mmCIF file of C-alpha atoms in Angstrom:
data_model
loop_
_atom_site.group_PDB
_atom_site.id
_atom_site.type_symbol
_atom_site.label_atom_id
_atom_site.label_comp_id
_atom_site.label_asym_id
_atom_site.label_seq_id
_atom_site.Cartn_x
_atom_site.Cartn_y
_atom_site.Cartn_z
ATOM 1 C CA ASN W 197 -41.492 -61.512 64.705
ATOM 2 C CA ALA W 198 -37.923 -62.383 63.799
ATOM 3 C CA GLY W 199 -35.558 -62.540 66.712
ATOM 4 C CA VAL W 200 -34.242 -64.618 69.582
ATOM 5 C CA THR W 201 -36.808 -66.311 71.791
ATOM 6 C CA GLN W 202 -35.960 -67.525 75.270
ATOM 7 C CA THR W 203 -38.130 -69.588 77.553
ATOM 8 C CA PRO W 204 -38.970 -69.527 80.367
ATOM 9 C CA LYS W 205 -38.722 -65.895 81.468
ATOM 10 C CA PHE W 206 -38.608 -66.788 85.154
ATOM 11 C CA GLN W 207 -37.798 -70.009 86.983
ATOM 12 C CA VAL W 208 -37.190 -71.076 90.565
ATOM 13 C CA LEU W 209 -35.342 -74.327 91.128
ATOM 14 C CA LYS W 210 -34.284 -76.288 94.152
ATOM 15 C CA THR W 211 -30.648 -77.141 94.637
ATOM 16 C CA GLY W 212 -29.819 -80.334 92.783
ATOM 17 C CA GLN W 213 -32.634 -80.103 90.247
ATOM 18 C CA SER W 214 -31.932 -80.054 86.554
ATOM 19 C CA MET W 215 -33.527 -77.980 83.855
ATOM 20 C CA THR W 216 -33.110 -76.733 80.309
ATOM 21 C CA LEU W 217 -33.276 -73.123 79.219
ATOM 22 C CA GLN W 218 -34.559 -72.890 75.686
ATOM 23 C CA CYS W 219 -33.267 -70.549 73.001
ATOM 24 C CA ALA W 220 -34.473 -70.338 69.417
ATOM 25 C CA GLN W 221 -33.744 -67.904 66.613
ATOM 26 C CA ASP W 222 -35.398 -67.597 63.226
ATOM 27 C CA MET W 223 -32.821 -65.443 61.456
ATOM 28 C CA ASN W 224 -30.667 -68.308 60.151
ATOM 29 C CA HIS W 225 -27.756 -67.116 62.277
ATOM 30 C CA GLU W 226 -24.761 -69.401 62.487
ATOM 31 C CA TYR W 227 -23.378 -68.033 65.749
ATOM 32 C CA MET W 228 -25.218 -68.506 69.027
ATOM 33 C CA SER W 229 -24.070 -67.887 72.588
ATOM 34 C CA TRP W 230 -25.212 -68.128 76.173
ATOM 35 C CA TYR W 231 -24.277 -65.489 78.726
ATOM 36 C CA ARG W 232 -24.996 -65.031 82.376
ATOM 37 C CA GLN W 233 -25.374 -61.579 83.871
ATOM 38 C CA ASP W 234 -24.487 -60.937 87.481
ATOM 39 C CA PRO W 235 -24.283 -57.563 89.266
ATOM 40 C CA GLY W 236 -20.894 -55.900 88.828
ATOM 41 C CA MET W 237 -19.591 -58.633 86.546
ATOM 42 C CA GLY W 238 -21.069 -57.720 83.193
ATOM 43 C CA LEU W 239 -21.988 -60.553 80.865
ATOM 44 C CA ARG W 240 -19.892 -63.673 81.021
ATOM 45 C CA LEU W 241 -19.848 -66.185 78.202
ATOM 46 C CA ILE W 242 -20.924 -69.697 79.211
ATOM 47 C CA HIS W 243 -20.925 -71.621 75.928
ATOM 48 C CA TYR W 244 -21.077 -70.701 72.297
ATOM 49 C CA SER W 245 -21.619 -72.330 68.925
ATOM 50 C CA VAL W 246 -20.406 -71.388 65.456
ATOM 51 C CA GLY W 247 -22.835 -73.686 63.696
ATOM 52 C CA ALA W 248 -24.975 -76.796 63.977
ATOM 53 C CA GLY W 249 -23.051 -79.610 65.612
ATOM 54 C CA ILE W 250 -20.257 -77.336 66.869
ATOM 55 C CA THR W 251 -20.057 -75.983 70.401
ATOM 56 C CA ASP W 252 -17.282 -74.676 72.610
ATOM 57 C CA GLN W 253 -16.765 -73.434 76.141
ATOM 58 C CA GLY W 254 -16.688 -69.817 77.163
ATOM 59 C CA GLU W 255 -15.412 -68.227 80.374
ATOM 60 C CA VAL W 256 -17.714 -69.973 82.877
ATOM 61 C CA PRO W 257 -18.821 -73.349 81.449
ATOM 62 C CA ASN W 258 -18.797 -75.452 84.623
ATOM 63 C CA GLY W 259 -22.196 -76.844 85.572
ATOM 64 C CA TYR W 260 -23.703 -76.209 82.141
ATOM 65 C CA ASN W 261 -24.082 -78.274 78.993
ATOM 66 C CA VAL W 262 -25.158 -77.251 75.508
ATOM 67 C CA SER W 263 -25.907 -78.896 72.201
ATOM 68 C CA ARG W 264 -26.666 -77.528 68.744
ATOM 69 C CA SER W 265 -28.517 -80.098 66.695
ATOM 70 C CA THR W 266 -30.155 -77.493 64.459
ATOM 71 C CA THR W 267 -29.249 -73.990 63.316
ATOM 72 C CA GLU W 268 -32.296 -72.575 65.086
ATOM 73 C CA ASP W 269 -32.020 -74.030 68.592
ATOM 74 C CA PHE W 270 -29.342 -73.775 71.271
ATOM 75 C CA PRO W 271 -30.588 -75.089 74.631
ATOM 76 C CA LEU W 272 -28.626 -74.632 77.857
ATOM 77 C CA ARG W 273 -28.823 -77.421 80.435
ATOM 78 C CA LEU W 274 -28.157 -77.144 84.127
ATOM 79 C CA LEU W 275 -27.304 -80.638 85.261
ATOM 80 C CA SER W 276 -27.524 -80.159 89.033
ATOM 81 C CA ALA W 277 -28.532 -76.635 90.003
ATOM 82 C CA ALA W 278 -26.499 -74.789 92.628
ATOM 83 C CA PRO W 279 -27.233 -71.441 94.341
ATOM 84 C CA SER W 280 -24.181 -69.967 92.572
ATOM 85 C CA GLN W 281 -26.074 -70.381 89.304
ATOM 86 C CA THR W 282 -28.711 -67.881 90.369
ATOM 87 C CA SER W 283 -28.455 -65.311 87.613
ATOM 88 C CA VAL W 284 -30.059 -63.794 84.549
ATOM 89 C CA TYR W 285 -29.285 -65.780 81.431
ATOM 90 C CA PHE W 286 -29.209 -64.324 77.935
ATOM 91 C CA CYS W 287 -29.051 -66.113 74.642
ATOM 92 C CA ALA W 288 -27.700 -64.255 71.618
ATOM 93 C CA SER W 289 -27.178 -64.952 67.930
ATOM 94 C CA SER W 290 -25.369 -63.436 64.977
ATOM 95 C CA TYR W 291 -24.365 -64.054 61.419
ATOM 96 C CA SER W 292 -20.933 -65.565 61.268
ATOM 97 C CA GLY W 293 -17.642 -63.897 60.442
ATOM 98 C CA THR W 294 -18.148 -60.397 59.151
ATOM 99 C CA GLY W 295 -21.732 -60.484 60.337
ATOM 100 C CA VAL W 296 -20.625 -60.452 63.937
ATOM 101 C CA THR W 297 -18.681 -57.321 63.220
ATOM 102 C CA LEU W 298 -21.225 -55.527 61.103
ATOM 103 C CA GLY W 299 -24.414 -56.417 62.897
ATOM 104 C CA GLY W 300 -23.378 -57.412 66.347
ATOM 105 C CA TYR W 301 -25.358 -59.933 68.284
ATOM 106 C CA THR W 302 -29.135 -60.010 68.737
ATOM 107 C CA PHE W 303 -30.145 -60.823 72.295
ATOM 108 C CA GLY W 304 -33.119 -62.638 73.713
ATOM 109 C CA SER W 305 -35.175 -61.127 76.527
ATOM 110 C CA GLY W 306 -33.485 -63.236 79.199
ATOM 111 C CA THR W 307 -34.349 -65.884 81.781
ATOM 112 C CA ARG W 308 -34.224 -64.944 85.450
ATOM 113 C CA LEU W 309 -33.234 -68.111 87.296
ATOM 114 C CA THR W 310 -33.250 -68.470 91.073
ATOM 115 C CA ILE W 311 -31.807 -71.511 92.823
ATOM 116 C CA VAL W 312 -32.969 -72.031 96.398
ATOM 117 C CA ALA Q 767 -5.549 -62.093 77.347
ATOM 118 C CA GLN Q 768 -8.102 -60.326 75.220
ATOM 119 C CA SER Q 769 -10.351 -58.133 77.285
ATOM 120 C CA VAL Q 770 -12.707 -55.204 77.335
ATOM 121 C CA SER Q 771 -12.920 -53.073 80.457
ATOM 122 C CA GLN Q 772 -15.122 -50.289 81.722
ATOM 123 C CA HIS Q 773 -13.891 -48.145 84.580
ATOM 124 C CA ASN Q 774 -17.028 -46.269 85.532
ATOM 125 C CA HIS Q 775 -19.275 -48.701 87.335
ATOM 126 C CA HIS Q 776 -21.979 -46.346 88.553
ATOM 127 C CA VAL Q 777 -22.584 -42.854 87.239
ATOM 128 C CA ILE Q 778 -25.195 -40.422 88.528
ATOM 129 C CA LEU Q 779 -26.029 -37.323 86.489
ATOM 130 C CA SER Q 780 -28.689 -34.666 86.398
ATOM 131 C CA GLU Q 781 -30.743 -34.160 83.265
ATOM 132 C CA ALA Q 782 -28.995 -32.056 80.610
ATOM 133 C CA ALA Q 783 -25.547 -32.955 81.938
ATOM 134 C CA SER Q 784 -22.973 -34.308 79.513
ATOM 135 C CA LEU Q 785 -22.010 -37.962 79.609
ATOM 136 C CA GLU Q 786 -18.796 -39.825 78.909
ATOM 137 C CA LEU Q 787 -18.387 -43.501 79.746
ATOM 138 C CA GLY Q 788 -14.992 -45.107 79.389
ATOM 139 C CA CYS Q 789 -14.183 -48.323 77.547
ATOM 140 C CA ASN Q 790 -10.738 -49.786 76.938
ATOM 141 C CA TYR Q 791 -9.790 -52.886 75.013
ATOM 142 C CA SER Q 792 -6.689 -55.017 75.029
ATOM 143 C CA TYR Q 793 -6.447 -57.163 71.949
ATOM 144 C CA GLY Q 794 -4.652 -56.801 68.683
ATOM 145 C CA GLY Q 795 -5.503 -57.441 65.096
ATOM 146 C CA THR Q 796 -8.677 -56.062 63.629
ATOM 147 C CA VAL Q 797 -10.536 -54.157 66.310
ATOM 148 C CA ASN Q 798 -14.304 -53.867 66.206
ATOM 149 C CA LEU Q 799 -16.248 -52.502 69.139
ATOM 150 C CA PHE Q 800 -19.846 -52.104 70.206
ATOM 151 C CA TRP Q 801 -21.832 -50.292 72.827
ATOM 152 C CA TYR Q 802 -25.005 -51.977 74.052
ATOM 153 C CA VAL Q 803 -27.688 -50.498 76.294
ATOM 154 C CA GLN Q 804 -29.940 -52.395 78.683
ATOM 155 C CA TYR Q 805 -32.966 -50.514 79.996
ATOM 156 C CA PRO Q 806 -34.389 -51.727 83.321
ATOM 157 C CA GLY Q 807 -35.951 -55.155 82.933
ATOM 158 C CA GLN Q 808 -35.121 -55.415 79.249
ATOM 159 C CA HIS Q 809 -32.608 -57.192 77.041
ATOM 160 C CA LEU Q 810 -29.512 -55.697 75.465
ATOM 161 C CA GLN Q 811 -29.915 -53.476 72.428
ATOM 162 C CA LEU Q 812 -27.181 -52.316 70.099
ATOM 163 C CA LEU Q 813 -26.461 -48.610 70.587
ATOM 164 C CA LEU Q 814 -23.629 -48.151 68.095
ATOM 165 C CA LYS Q 815 -20.711 -49.963 66.548
ATOM 166 C CA TYR Q 816 -17.283 -49.310 65.126
ATOM 167 C CA PHE Q 817 -15.752 -51.572 62.511
ATOM 168 C CA SER Q 818 -13.680 -49.343 60.230
ATOM 169 C CA GLY Q 819 -13.406 -45.868 58.730
ATOM 170 C CA ASP Q 820 -14.377 -42.742 60.613
ATOM 171 C CA PRO Q 821 -13.355 -43.201 64.243
ATOM 172 C CA LEU Q 822 -16.241 -41.014 65.390
ATOM 173 C CA VAL Q 823 -19.337 -43.174 65.335
ATOM 174 C CA LYS Q 824 -22.877 -41.934 65.777
ATOM 175 C CA GLY Q 825 -25.549 -44.189 67.177
ATOM 176 C CA ILE Q 826 -29.168 -44.053 68.151
ATOM 177 C CA LYS Q 827 -30.742 -41.617 70.628
ATOM 178 C CA GLY Q 828 -27.999 -38.998 70.254
ATOM 179 C CA PHE Q 829 -25.143 -41.185 71.462
ATOM 180 C CA GLU Q 830 -21.731 -41.196 69.846
ATOM 181 C CA ALA Q 831 -18.407 -42.867 70.506
ATOM 182 C CA GLU Q 832 -14.853 -42.214 69.430
ATOM 183 C CA PHE Q 833 -12.363 -44.953 68.646
ATOM 184 C CA ILE Q 834 -8.846 -43.842 69.637
ATOM 185 C CA LYS Q 835 -6.400 -46.534 68.611
ATOM 186 C CA SER Q 836 -3.420 -44.975 70.399
ATOM 187 C CA LYS Q 837 -5.313 -45.044 73.693
ATOM 188 C CA PHE Q 838 -7.020 -48.404 73.116
ATOM 189 C CA SER Q 839 -10.276 -46.647 73.931
ATOM 190 C CA PHE Q 840 -13.844 -46.401 72.666
ATOM 191 C CA ASN Q 841 -15.596 -43.966 74.982
ATOM 192 C CA LEU Q 842 -19.327 -43.352 74.775
ATOM 193 C CA ARG Q 843 -20.589 -39.764 74.862
ATOM 194 C CA LYS Q 844 -23.824 -37.831 74.873
ATOM 195 C CA PRO Q 845 -23.929 -34.020 75.131
ATOM 196 C CA SER Q 846 -27.142 -33.832 77.152
ATOM 197 C CA VAL Q 847 -28.648 -36.816 78.955
ATOM 198 C CA GLN Q 848 -32.320 -37.378 79.653
ATOM 199 C CA TRP Q 849 -34.059 -39.244 82.452
ATOM 200 C CA SER Q 850 -34.949 -41.927 79.886
ATOM 201 C CA ASP Q 851 -31.234 -42.678 79.419
ATOM 202 C CA THR Q 852 -31.200 -44.350 82.831
ATOM 203 C CA ALA Q 853 -29.900 -47.813 81.975
ATOM 204 C CA GLU Q 854 -26.899 -50.085 82.077
ATOM 205 C CA TYR Q 855 -24.333 -49.643 79.315
ATOM 206 C CA PHE Q 856 -21.965 -52.311 78.073
ATOM 207 C CA CYS Q 857 -18.947 -52.060 75.853
ATOM 208 C CA ALA Q 858 -18.155 -55.216 73.867
ATOM 209 C CA GLY Q 859 -15.795 -56.551 71.244
ATOM 210 C CA PRO Q 860 -15.907 -59.638 69.023
ATOM 211 C CA ILE Q 861 -12.911 -61.925 68.921
ATOM 212 C CA SER Q 862 -12.214 -62.430 65.222
ATOM 213 C CA ASN Q 863 -13.277 -65.733 63.674
ATOM 214 C CA THR Q 864 -14.369 -67.253 66.968
ATOM 215 C CA GLY Q 865 -17.998 -66.200 67.265
ATOM 216 C CA LYS Q 866 -17.199 -64.870 70.726
ATOM 217 C CA LEU Q 867 -18.254 -61.458 71.944
ATOM 218 C CA ILE Q 868 -16.644 -60.294 75.171
ATOM 219 C CA PHE Q 869 -18.119 -57.616 77.406
ATOM 220 C CA GLY Q 870 -16.908 -55.049 79.849
ATOM 221 C CA GLN Q 871 -18.299 -55.087 83.377
ATOM 222 C CA GLY Q 872 -21.014 -52.580 82.555
ATOM 223 C CA THR Q 873 -21.784 -49.061 83.756
ATOM 224 C CA THR Q 874 -25.017 -48.223 85.499
ATOM 225 C CA LEU Q 875 -26.187 -44.738 84.572
ATOM 226 C CA GLN Q 876 -28.766 -43.037 86.753
ATOM 227 C CA VAL Q 877 -30.163 -39.749 85.471
ATOM 228 C CA LYS Q 878 -31.978 -37.621 88.000
ATOM 229 C CA PRO Q 879 -34.887 -35.548 86.683
#
């Protein structure tokens, strides 16, 4: 089924561990983004990409890295996990330019990450 | 700074009551706005969108929203809510030519049967 696929769905990490959240889309979307969702704070943009090889920081980039080597994949890396990174993470994608306006973003099902 | 804000953080209604959730934006240029819904344990789904033309936009499941440029608002409405509308609702707007979509803080709607 076409869409945005995130893995894993759930993960528990120890403080200081590293991990990569995977995101893949099969709709040939240029734009991809990572958000974190925390109670009372809505969705906050971590990093985003407007195409392969191009990434930029969002509102809350500290502690996270991204890369975009292909159009399809946009992994999010936690370099050294901290309890403050406990959250639900969503990946989203869209066509570029007018597509963002007309179609909005398509969201993945999310990754619930707990740092202990 | 460009922003989208929602003022109702938690709304509790009885079934059949009318709903209005507020959304305000503060950015210029071309304004396009979305409402997303997130049912418990699920991902965000597009409810409706405004990008031009008729300021009264109709979406799925009986929801509608009105874009009022003079008030910088895009409030979500539904004449009669159902228990199944219990969810979190997000207003969002894309920042032109950046690929960025910014969200309001979200409104949790609880509908009592």
